């Protein structure tokens, strides 16, 4: 296989990401089918998800190593492949092998392989591929966001009280208590809430206008690297609160008209606070 130079364009990086994410999605799909038998016999539920998560991550890391030997990978399961190389810049791949692991376990078709390419700390290409439905969203920096040949432009809704807003909850119960309190108040001010269970998919649905907006506290880089670019390239504002970068404290993705009202409501409700 030919190694692509470290100065690849976003479109070239996206082509690599799409190909590798599709192969990874096939593994996730196959392992899910096999796992049904496993759960009934030897493994625990968690083993099945962990095994699939790890297998998919390993497959992606190996494919990237073969094709892009000078790059590094940050993955959910194994962390950074080479922290010193990252400090030196270059291309880093950000991977969530299976985002939406609880949906994966329950065979709810909302989970995804999420893979992004970051050059010198800026995400320039990303793909989110749902193995269960075949849906695939892509974006390159400055090149727009796409699904099935259609360019995505986000929701045109203008008022928060008519907005369908996606969110998610962390795994820690103390954090959930705080998130639940925010939810209880926010839901009185909007059309409704959706908790789809995969942050990358939430961001892509917001990019398509199938959610009007999305927010969540507690996300990791791999949850939002690809989906965040896809939402931003669809014209959404993707940010933390009070001008901060999106990160563990908060990520809000909303079309310009909804961003301000949603942002202000989240500040008022101290959505980035709590544990
Ligand atoms: C989780 C999902 C979920 C979100 C959590 C994430 P995982 O990722 O994206 O929707 O609410 O914050 O941790 O654990 O399924 O990869």
PDB file of C-alpha atoms and ligand atoms in Angstrom:
ATOM      1  CA  UNK A   1       0.000   0.000   0.000  1.00  0.00           C
ATOM      2  CA  UNK A   2       1.283   3.505  -0.798  1.00  0.00           C
ATOM      3  CA  UNK A   3       1.864   5.854   2.106  1.00  0.00           C
ATOM      4  CA  UNK A   4       0.192   9.212   1.493  1.00  0.00           C
ATOM      5  CA  UNK A   5       2.364  12.204   2.280  1.00  0.00           C
ATOM      6  CA  UNK A   6       1.840  14.026   5.569  1.00  0.00           C
ATOM      7  CA  UNK A   7       0.648  17.030   3.560  1.00  0.00           C
ATOM      8  CA  UNK A   8      -2.500  15.332   2.281  1.00  0.00           C
ATOM      9  CA  UNK A   9      -5.480  17.541   1.550  1.00  0.00           C
ATOM     10  CA  UNK A  10      -8.636  17.279   3.679  1.00  0.00           C
ATOM     11  CA  UNK A  11     -10.327  15.485   0.773  1.00  0.00           C
ATOM     12  CA  UNK A  12      -7.541  12.881   0.660  1.00  0.00           C
ATOM     13  CA  UNK A  13      -7.737  12.392   4.422  1.00  0.00           C
ATOM     14  CA  UNK A  14     -11.504  12.018   4.169  1.00  0.00           C
ATOM     15  CA  UNK A  15     -11.154   9.346   1.484  1.00  0.00           C
ATOM     16  CA  UNK A  16      -8.897   7.343   3.827  1.00  0.00           C
ATOM     17  CA  UNK A  17     -11.283   7.887   6.746  1.00  0.00           C
ATOM     18  CA  UNK A  18     -14.346   6.796   4.780  1.00  0.00           C
ATOM     19  CA  UNK A  19     -12.737   3.612   3.503  1.00  0.00           C
ATOM     20  CA  UNK A  20     -11.410   2.604   6.911  1.00  0.00           C
ATOM     21  CA  UNK A  21     -14.659   3.519   8.701  1.00  0.00           C
ATOM     22  CA  UNK A  22     -16.653   1.349   6.282  1.00  0.00           C
ATOM     23  CA  UNK A  23     -14.398  -1.643   6.952  1.00  0.00           C
ATOM     24  CA  UNK A  24     -14.664  -0.980  10.697  1.00  0.00           C
ATOM     25  CA  UNK A  25     -18.455  -0.733  10.446  1.00  0.00           C
ATOM     26  CA  UNK A  26     -18.556  -4.146   8.775  1.00  0.00           C
ATOM     27  CA  UNK A  27     -16.607  -5.608  11.721  1.00  0.00           C
ATOM     28  CA  UNK A  28     -18.931  -3.954  14.256  1.00  0.00           C
ATOM     29  CA  UNK A  29     -21.969  -5.301  12.413  1.00  0.00           C
ATOM     30  CA  UNK A  30     -20.560  -8.818  12.176  1.00  0.00           C
ATOM     31  CA  UNK A  31     -19.498  -8.866  15.839  1.00  0.00           C
ATOM     32  CA  UNK A  32     -22.938  -7.722  16.920  1.00  0.00           C
ATOM     33  CA  UNK A  33     -24.575 -10.567  15.040  1.00  0.00           C
ATOM     34  CA  UNK A  34     -22.153 -13.079  16.584  1.00  0.00           C
ATOM     35  CA  UNK A  35     -22.445 -11.510  20.042  1.00  0.00           C
ATOM     36  CA  UNK A  36     -26.115 -12.379  20.410  1.00  0.00           C
ATOM     37  CA  UNK A  37     -25.077 -16.007  20.781  1.00  0.00           C
ATOM     38  CA  UNK A  38     -22.160 -15.084  23.031  1.00  0.00           C
ATOM     39  CA  UNK A  39     -24.313 -13.167  25.522  1.00  0.00           C
ATOM     40  CA  UNK A  40     -26.582 -16.172  25.857  1.00  0.00           C
ATOM     41  CA  UNK A  41     -23.678 -18.512  26.502  1.00  0.00           C
ATOM     42  CA  UNK A  42     -20.416 -17.362  28.044  1.00  0.00           C
ATOM     43  CA  UNK A  43     -19.859 -13.591  28.064  1.00  0.00           C
ATOM     44  CA  UNK A  44     -21.409 -10.810  30.055  1.00  0.00           C
ATOM     45  CA  UNK A  45     -23.154  -7.961  28.258  1.00  0.00           C
ATOM     46  CA  UNK A  46     -20.254  -5.634  28.920  1.00  0.00           C
ATOM     47  CA  UNK A  47     -17.728  -8.113  27.530  1.00  0.00           C
ATOM     48  CA  UNK A  48     -19.511  -8.148  24.214  1.00  0.00           C
ATOM     49  CA  UNK A  49     -19.445  -4.383  23.844  1.00  0.00           C
ATOM     50  CA  UNK A  50     -15.888  -4.078  25.112  1.00  0.00           C
ATOM     51  CA  UNK A  51     -14.675  -6.832  22.794  1.00  0.00           C
ATOM     52  CA  UNK A  52     -16.299  -5.204  19.774  1.00  0.00           C
ATOM     53  CA  UNK A  53     -15.084  -1.725  20.751  1.00  0.00           C
ATOM     54  CA  UNK A  54     -11.532  -3.003  21.126  1.00  0.00           C
ATOM     55  CA  UNK A  55     -11.568  -5.111  17.972  1.00  0.00           C
ATOM     56  CA  UNK A  56     -12.858  -2.231  15.872  1.00  0.00           C
ATOM     57  CA  UNK A  57     -10.336   0.182  17.352  1.00  0.00           C
ATOM     58  CA  UNK A  58      -7.474  -2.256  16.750  1.00  0.00           C
ATOM     59  CA  UNK A  59      -8.556  -2.765  13.156  1.00  0.00           C
ATOM     60  CA  UNK A  60      -8.683   0.991  12.499  1.00  0.00           C
ATOM     61  CA  UNK A  61      -5.310   1.614  14.182  1.00  0.00           C
ATOM     62  CA  UNK A  62      -3.692  -1.171  12.143  1.00  0.00           C
ATOM     63  CA  UNK A  63      -5.180   0.106   8.889  1.00  0.00           C
ATOM     64  CA  UNK A  64      -3.985   3.630   9.643  1.00  0.00           C
ATOM     65  CA  UNK A  65      -0.529   2.415  10.630  1.00  0.00           C
ATOM     66  CA  UNK A  66      -0.203   0.556   7.327  1.00  0.00           C
ATOM     67  CA  UNK A  67      -1.469   3.413   5.230  1.00  0.00           C
ATOM     68  CA  UNK A  68      -0.305   6.452   7.184  1.00  0.00           C
ATOM     69  CA  UNK A  69       2.768   5.333   9.137  1.00  0.00           C
ATOM     70  CA  UNK A  70       3.754   8.839  10.294  1.00  0.00           C
ATOM     71  CA  UNK A  71       0.367   9.661  11.851  1.00  0.00           C
ATOM     72  CA  UNK A  72      -0.906   9.096  15.382  1.00  0.00           C
ATOM     73  CA  UNK A  73      -4.280   7.937  16.638  1.00  0.00           C
ATOM     74  CA  UNK A  74      -6.344   8.952  19.650  1.00  0.00           C
ATOM     75  CA  UNK A  75      -8.906   6.242  20.294  1.00  0.00           C
ATOM     76  CA  UNK A  76     -11.516   5.729  23.002  1.00  0.00           C
ATOM     77  CA  UNK A  77     -10.229   2.313  24.061  1.00  0.00           C
ATOM     78  CA  UNK A  78      -6.453   2.580  23.858  1.00  0.00           C
ATOM     79  CA  UNK A  79      -5.830   6.337  24.089  1.00  0.00           C
ATOM     80  CA  UNK A  80      -3.021   8.003  22.183  1.00  0.00           C
ATOM     81  CA  UNK A  81      -0.738   5.758  20.125  1.00  0.00           C
ATOM     82  CA  UNK A  82       2.214   8.108  20.526  1.00  0.00           C
ATOM     83  CA  UNK A  83       1.983  11.114  22.797  1.00  0.00           C
ATOM     84  CA  UNK A  84       5.389  12.553  21.856  1.00  0.00           C
ATOM     85  CA  UNK A  85       4.581  12.561  18.151  1.00  0.00           C
ATOM     86  CA  UNK A  86       1.339  14.412  18.912  1.00  0.00           C
ATOM     87  CA  UNK A  87       3.192  17.139  20.753  1.00  0.00           C
ATOM     88  CA  UNK A  88       5.173  17.650  17.532  1.00  0.00           C
ATOM     89  CA  UNK A  89       2.042  18.335  15.457  1.00  0.00           C
ATOM     90  CA  UNK A  90       1.230  16.513  12.221  1.00  0.00           C
ATOM     91  CA  UNK A  91      -1.831  14.407  11.513  1.00  0.00           C
ATOM     92  CA  UNK A  92      -3.722  12.742  14.330  1.00  0.00           C
ATOM     93  CA  UNK A  93      -6.759  10.531  13.821  1.00  0.00           C
ATOM     94  CA  UNK A  94      -9.526  10.729  16.419  1.00  0.00           C
ATOM     95  CA  UNK A  95     -11.566   7.553  16.734  1.00  0.00           C
ATOM     96  CA  UNK A  96     -14.646   6.383  18.573  1.00  0.00           C
ATOM     97  CA  UNK A  97     -14.820   2.760  17.419  1.00  0.00           C
ATOM     98  CA  UNK A  98     -18.437   2.371  18.512  1.00  0.00           C
ATOM     99  CA  UNK A  99     -20.181   5.527  19.688  1.00  0.00           C
ATOM    100  CA  UNK A 100     -23.520   4.588  21.221  1.00  0.00           C
ATOM    101  CA  UNK A 101     -22.360   1.401  22.901  1.00  0.00           C
ATOM    102  CA  UNK A 102     -25.584   0.940  24.885  1.00  0.00           C
ATOM    103  CA  UNK A 103     -27.602   1.089  21.652  1.00  0.00           C
ATOM    104  CA  UNK A 104     -25.154  -1.409  20.160  1.00  0.00           C
ATOM    105  CA  UNK A 105     -25.750  -3.752  23.077  1.00  0.00           C
ATOM    106  CA  UNK A 106     -29.541  -3.482  22.759  1.00  0.00           C
ATOM    107  CA  UNK A 107     -29.539  -3.568  18.943  1.00  0.00           C
ATOM    108  CA  UNK A 108     -31.059  -0.100  18.695  1.00  0.00           C
ATOM    109  CA  UNK A 109     -29.891   1.138  15.288  1.00  0.00           C
ATOM    110  CA  UNK A 110     -28.273   4.380  16.460  1.00  0.00           C
ATOM    111  CA  UNK A 111     -24.559   3.790  16.880  1.00  0.00           C
ATOM    112  CA  UNK A 112     -21.596   4.722  14.740  1.00  0.00           C
ATOM    113  CA  UNK A 113     -17.952   4.454  13.898  1.00  0.00           C
ATOM    114  CA  UNK A 114     -16.666   8.013  14.199  1.00  0.00           C
ATOM    115  CA  UNK A 115     -13.300   8.888  12.635  1.00  0.00           C
ATOM    116  CA  UNK A 116     -11.777  12.342  12.195  1.00  0.00           C
ATOM    117  CA  UNK A 117      -8.420  13.621  10.939  1.00  0.00           C
ATOM    118  CA  UNK A 118      -6.848  16.478  12.844  1.00  0.00           C
ATOM    119  CA  UNK A 119      -3.932  18.404  11.325  1.00  0.00           C
ATOM    120  CA  UNK A 120      -1.866  20.529  13.712  1.00  0.00           C
ATOM    121  CA  UNK A 121      -4.715  20.438  16.217  1.00  0.00           C
ATOM    122  CA  UNK A 122      -7.524  21.358  13.771  1.00  0.00           C
ATOM    123  CA  UNK A 123     -10.113  18.792  12.649  1.00  0.00           C
ATOM    124  CA  UNK A 124     -10.094  18.915   8.837  1.00  0.00           C
ATOM    125  CA  UNK A 125     -12.022  15.788   7.830  1.00  0.00           C
ATOM    126  CA  UNK A 126     -14.526  13.492   9.484  1.00  0.00           C
ATOM    127  CA  UNK A 127     -16.855  10.593   8.841  1.00  0.00           C
ATOM    128  CA  UNK A 128     -19.624   9.141  10.987  1.00  0.00           C
ATOM    129  CA  UNK A 129     -20.825   5.766   9.719  1.00  0.00           C
ATOM    130  CA  UNK A 130     -23.805   3.943  11.225  1.00  0.00           C
ATOM    131  CA  UNK A 131     -23.229   0.212  10.649  1.00  0.00           C
ATOM    132  CA  UNK A 132     -26.855  -0.646  11.441  1.00  0.00           C
ATOM    133  CA  UNK A 133     -28.450   1.616   8.814  1.00  0.00           C
ATOM    134  CA  UNK A 134     -25.575   2.319   6.430  1.00  0.00           C
ATOM    135  CA  UNK A 135     -26.060   6.070   6.958  1.00  0.00           C
ATOM    136  CA  UNK A 136     -22.797   7.885   6.421  1.00  0.00           C
ATOM    137  CA  UNK A 137     -22.144  11.569   7.056  1.00  0.00           C
ATOM    138  CA  UNK A 138     -18.927  13.273   5.975  1.00  0.00           C
ATOM    139  CA  UNK A 139     -17.302  16.693   6.015  1.00  0.00           C
ATOM    140  CA  UNK A 140     -14.056  18.431   5.181  1.00  0.00           C
ATOM    141  CA  UNK A 141     -13.001  21.777   6.542  1.00  0.00           C
ATOM    142  CA  UNK A 142     -14.345  24.368   4.102  1.00  0.00           C
ATOM    143  CA  UNK A 143     -15.827  21.647   1.874  1.00  0.00           C
ATOM    144  CA  UNK A 144     -19.283  21.301   3.425  1.00  0.00           C
ATOM    145  CA  UNK A 145     -21.101  18.447   5.124  1.00  0.00           C
ATOM    146  CA  UNK A 146     -22.699  15.665   3.125  1.00  0.00           C
ATOM    147  CA  UNK A 147     -24.873  12.584   3.313  1.00  0.00           C
ATOM    148  CA  UNK A 148     -25.806  10.432   0.325  1.00  0.00           C
ATOM    149  CA  UNK A 149     -24.694  13.091  -2.155  1.00  0.00           C
ATOM    150  CA  UNK A 150     -26.755  15.819  -0.504  1.00  0.00           C
ATOM    151  CA  UNK A 151     -25.155  18.868   1.049  1.00  0.00           C
ATOM    152  CA  UNK A 152     -26.389  19.468   4.579  1.00  0.00           C
ATOM    153  CA  UNK A 153     -27.557  22.852   5.840  1.00  0.00           C
ATOM    154  CA  UNK A 154     -29.115  22.302   9.286  1.00  0.00           C
ATOM    155  CA  UNK A 155     -32.452  23.440  10.639  1.00  0.00           C
ATOM    156  CA  UNK A 156     -34.141  26.686   9.615  1.00  0.00           C
ATOM    157  CA  UNK A 157     -36.190  26.876  12.819  1.00  0.00           C
ATOM    158  CA  UNK A 158     -35.881  30.227  14.536  1.00  0.00           C
ATOM    159  CA  UNK A 159     -37.468  29.986  17.965  1.00  0.00           C
ATOM    160  CA  UNK A 160     -36.377  27.862  20.881  1.00  0.00           C
ATOM    161  CA  UNK A 161     -39.929  27.014  21.956  1.00  0.00           C
ATOM    162  CA  UNK A 162     -40.402  25.188  18.628  1.00  0.00           C
ATOM    163  CA  UNK A 163     -37.024  23.438  18.687  1.00  0.00           C
ATOM    164  CA  UNK A 164     -36.461  19.695  18.948  1.00  0.00           C
ATOM    165  CA  UNK A 165     -33.245  19.468  20.940  1.00  0.00           C
ATOM    166  CA  UNK A 166     -30.991  16.446  21.313  1.00  0.00           C
ATOM    167  CA  UNK A 167     -28.876  15.799  24.374  1.00  0.00           C
ATOM    168  CA  UNK A 168     -27.190  12.976  26.263  1.00  0.00           C
ATOM    169  CA  UNK A 169     -26.248  11.992  29.782  1.00  0.00           C
ATOM    170  CA  UNK A 170     -23.009  10.796  31.298  1.00  0.00           C
ATOM    171  CA  UNK A 171     -22.576   7.424  32.967  1.00  0.00           C
ATOM    172  CA  UNK A 172     -21.916   8.828  36.459  1.00  0.00           C
ATOM    173  CA  UNK A 173     -25.052   9.093  38.633  1.00  0.00           C
ATOM    174  CA  UNK A 174     -24.031  12.360  40.367  1.00  0.00           C
ATOM    175  CA  UNK A 175     -23.531  13.966  36.958  1.00  0.00           C
ATOM    176  CA  UNK A 176     -26.861  12.570  35.803  1.00  0.00           C
ATOM    177  CA  UNK A 177     -28.643  14.159  38.767  1.00  0.00           C
ATOM    178  CA  UNK A 178     -27.413  17.576  37.643  1.00  0.00           C
ATOM    179  CA  UNK A 179     -28.134  16.848  33.973  1.00  0.00           C
ATOM    180  CA  UNK A 180     -31.610  15.669  34.925  1.00  0.00           C
ATOM    181  CA  UNK A 181     -32.332  18.960  36.710  1.00  0.00           C
ATOM    182  CA  UNK A 182     -31.273  20.920  33.609  1.00  0.00           C
ATOM    183  CA  UNK A 183     -33.419  18.629  31.461  1.00  0.00           C
ATOM    184  CA  UNK A 184     -36.472  19.092  33.748  1.00  0.00           C
ATOM    185  CA  UNK A 185     -36.449  22.842  33.255  1.00  0.00           C
ATOM    186  CA  UNK A 186     -35.306  23.010  29.639  1.00  0.00           C
ATOM    187  CA  UNK A 187     -38.047  20.673  28.443  1.00  0.00           C
ATOM    188  CA  UNK A 188     -40.647  23.232  29.544  1.00  0.00           C
ATOM    189  CA  UNK A 189     -39.127  25.777  27.145  1.00  0.00           C
ATOM    190  CA  UNK A 190     -38.709  23.768  23.932  1.00  0.00           C
ATOM    191  CA  UNK A 191     -40.741  21.518  21.618  1.00  0.00           C
ATOM    192  CA  UNK A 192     -39.202  18.341  22.987  1.00  0.00           C
ATOM    193  CA  UNK A 193     -35.982  16.533  23.840  1.00  0.00           C
ATOM    194  CA  UNK A 194     -34.443  13.527  22.125  1.00  0.00           C
ATOM    195  CA  UNK A 195     -31.877  11.275  23.846  1.00  0.00           C
ATOM    196  CA  UNK A 196     -30.686   9.219  20.915  1.00  0.00           C
ATOM    197  CA  UNK A 197     -27.684   7.676  22.661  1.00  0.00           C
ATOM    198  CA  UNK A 198     -24.793   8.418  20.300  1.00  0.00           C
ATOM    199  CA  UNK A 199     -23.319  11.907  20.353  1.00  0.00           C
ATOM    200  CA  UNK A 200     -21.816  11.561  16.863  1.00  0.00           C
ATOM    201  CA  UNK A 201     -25.208  10.638  15.428  1.00  0.00           C
ATOM    202  CA  UNK A 202     -26.889  13.497  17.333  1.00  0.00           C
ATOM    203  CA  UNK A 203     -24.463  15.954  15.756  1.00  0.00           C
ATOM    204  CA  UNK A 204     -25.095  14.531  12.274  1.00  0.00           C
ATOM    205  CA  UNK A 205     -28.870  14.666  12.746  1.00  0.00           C
ATOM    206  CA  UNK A 206     -28.499  18.304  13.803  1.00  0.00           C
ATOM    207  CA  UNK A 207     -26.370  18.886  10.682  1.00  0.00           C
ATOM    208  CA  UNK A 208     -29.272  17.555   8.629  1.00  0.00           C
ATOM    209  CA  UNK A 209     -31.948  19.521  10.505  1.00  0.00           C
ATOM    210  CA  UNK A 210     -33.481  16.268  11.802  1.00  0.00           C
ATOM    211  CA  UNK A 211     -32.744  17.710  15.230  1.00  0.00           C
ATOM    212  CA  UNK A 212     -32.935  21.499  15.505  1.00  0.00           C
ATOM    213  CA  UNK A 213     -30.033  21.642  17.956  1.00  0.00           C
ATOM    214  CA  UNK A 214     -27.959  19.518  20.311  1.00  0.00           C
ATOM    215  CA  UNK A 215     -26.034  20.025  23.525  1.00  0.00           C
ATOM    216  CA  UNK A 216     -24.223  17.828  26.002  1.00  0.00           C
ATOM    217  CA  UNK A 217     -21.867  18.115  28.940  1.00  0.00           C
ATOM    218  CA  UNK A 218     -19.116  15.569  29.452  1.00  0.00           C
ATOM    219  CA  UNK A 219     -18.204  14.612  25.891  1.00  0.00           C
ATOM    220  CA  UNK A 220     -14.766  13.335  25.011  1.00  0.00           C
ATOM    221  CA  UNK A 221     -12.883  14.453  21.906  1.00  0.00           C
ATOM    222  CA  UNK A 222     -13.661  11.180  20.119  1.00  0.00           C
ATOM    223  CA  UNK A 223     -17.407  11.646  20.707  1.00  0.00           C
ATOM    224  CA  UNK A 224     -17.539  14.937  18.818  1.00  0.00           C
ATOM    225  CA  UNK A 225     -14.446  15.372  16.593  1.00  0.00           C
ATOM    226  CA  UNK A 226     -16.056  14.074  13.375  1.00  0.00           C
ATOM    227  CA  UNK A 227     -19.670  14.990  14.179  1.00  0.00           C
ATOM    228  CA  UNK A 228     -18.675  18.478  15.348  1.00  0.00           C
ATOM    229  CA  UNK A 229     -16.998  19.216  12.003  1.00  0.00           C
ATOM    230  CA  UNK A 230     -20.018  17.828  10.138  1.00  0.00           C
ATOM    231  CA  UNK A 231     -22.373  20.079  12.146  1.00  0.00           C
ATOM    232  CA  UNK A 232     -20.132  23.133  11.703  1.00  0.00           C
ATOM    233  CA  UNK A 233     -19.798  22.526   7.959  1.00  0.00           C
ATOM    234  CA  UNK A 234     -23.600  22.330   7.770  1.00  0.00           C
ATOM    235  CA  UNK A 235     -23.656  25.910   9.053  1.00  0.00           C
ATOM    236  CA  UNK A 236     -24.270  25.247  12.730  1.00  0.00           C
ATOM    237  CA  UNK A 237     -22.430  27.088  15.420  1.00  0.00           C
ATOM    238  CA  UNK A 238     -20.529  24.504  17.480  1.00  0.00           C
ATOM    239  CA  UNK A 239     -19.092  25.849  20.699  1.00  0.00           C
ATOM    240  CA  UNK A 240     -18.860  25.658  24.448  1.00  0.00           C
ATOM    241  CA  UNK A 241     -20.485  28.252  26.709  1.00  0.00           C
ATOM    242  CA  UNK A 242     -19.356  31.893  26.866  1.00  0.00           C
ATOM    243  CA  UNK A 243     -17.115  31.553  23.805  1.00  0.00           C
ATOM    244  CA  UNK A 244     -15.189  28.538  25.107  1.00  0.00           C
ATOM    245  CA  UNK A 245     -14.162  25.811  22.679  1.00  0.00           C
ATOM    246  CA  UNK A 246     -16.444  22.771  22.678  1.00  0.00           C
ATOM    247  CA  UNK A 247     -15.167  20.246  25.196  1.00  0.00           C
ATOM    248  CA  UNK A 248     -15.953  18.263  28.322  1.00  0.00           C
ATOM    249  CA  UNK A 249     -17.673  21.226  30.031  1.00  0.00           C
ATOM    250  CA  UNK A 250     -20.183  21.716  27.238  1.00  0.00           C
ATOM    251  CA  UNK A 251     -20.808  21.374  23.548  1.00  0.00           C
ATOM    252  CA  UNK A 252     -23.695  23.257  21.934  1.00  0.00           C
ATOM    253  CA  UNK A 253     -24.457  22.802  18.232  1.00  0.00           C
ATOM    254  CA  UNK A 254     -27.236  24.957  16.822  1.00  0.00           C
ATOM    255  CA  UNK A 255     -28.077  27.020  13.765  1.00  0.00           C
ATOM    256  CA  UNK A 256     -27.207  30.713  14.269  1.00  0.00           C
ATOM    257  CA  UNK A 257     -30.804  31.734  15.113  1.00  0.00           C
ATOM    258  CA  UNK A 258     -31.153  29.121  17.852  1.00  0.00           C
ATOM    259  CA  UNK A 259     -27.645  29.212  19.248  1.00  0.00           C
ATOM    260  CA  UNK A 260     -28.071  32.394  21.343  1.00  0.00           C
ATOM    261  CA  UNK A 261     -31.364  31.434  23.024  1.00  0.00           C
ATOM    262  CA  UNK A 262     -30.218  27.857  23.704  1.00  0.00           C
ATOM    263  CA  UNK A 263     -26.814  29.020  24.924  1.00  0.00           C
ATOM    264  CA  UNK A 264     -28.406  31.564  27.287  1.00  0.00           C
ATOM    265  CA  UNK A 265     -30.866  29.021  28.671  1.00  0.00           C
ATOM    266  CA  UNK A 266     -27.995  26.592  29.325  1.00  0.00           C
ATOM    267  CA  UNK A 267     -25.989  29.305  31.105  1.00  0.00           C
ATOM    268  CA  UNK A 268     -29.018  30.233  33.209  1.00  0.00           C
ATOM    269  CA  UNK A 269     -29.581  26.567  34.140  1.00  0.00           C
ATOM    270  CA  UNK A 270     -25.866  26.064  34.932  1.00  0.00           C
ATOM    271  CA  UNK A 271     -25.765  23.209  32.425  1.00  0.00           C
ATOM    272  CA  UNK A 272     -21.974  23.087  32.445  1.00  0.00           C
ATOM    273  CA  UNK A 273     -21.901  23.019  36.255  1.00  0.00           C
ATOM    274  CA  UNK A 274     -22.190  20.076  38.620  1.00  0.00           C
ATOM    275  CA  UNK A 275     -19.853  17.112  38.730  1.00  0.00           C
TER     276      UNK A 275
HETATM  277  C1  LIG B   1     -21.618   7.962  24.682  1.00  0.00           C
HETATM  278  C2  LIG B   1     -22.716   8.327  23.711  1.00  0.00           C
HETATM  279  C3  LIG B   1     -23.869   8.978  24.440  1.00  0.00           C
HETATM  280  C4  LIG B   1     -23.435  10.188  25.215  1.00  0.00           C
HETATM  281  C5  LIG B   1     -22.301   9.834  26.170  1.00  0.00           C
HETATM  282  C6  LIG B   1     -21.151   9.190  25.412  1.00  0.00           C
HETATM  283  P1  LIG B   1     -20.150   5.823  24.070  1.00  0.00           P
HETATM  284  O1  LIG B   1     -20.510   7.408  23.989  1.00  0.00           O
HETATM  285  O2  LIG B   1     -22.244   9.202  22.717  1.00  0.00           O
HETATM  286  O3  LIG B   1     -24.882   9.413  23.549  1.00  0.00           O
HETATM  287  O4  LIG B   1     -24.536  10.695  25.936  1.00  0.00           O
HETATM  288  O5  LIG B   1     -21.868  11.040  26.756  1.00  0.00           O
HETATM  289  O6  LIG B   1     -20.145   8.829  26.331  1.00  0.00           O
HETATM  290  O7  LIG B   1     -19.797   5.548  25.491  1.00  0.00           O
HETATM  291  O8  LIG B   1     -21.347   5.081  23.639  1.00  0.00           O
HETATM  292  O9  LIG B   1     -18.994   5.692  23.122  1.00  0.00           O
END
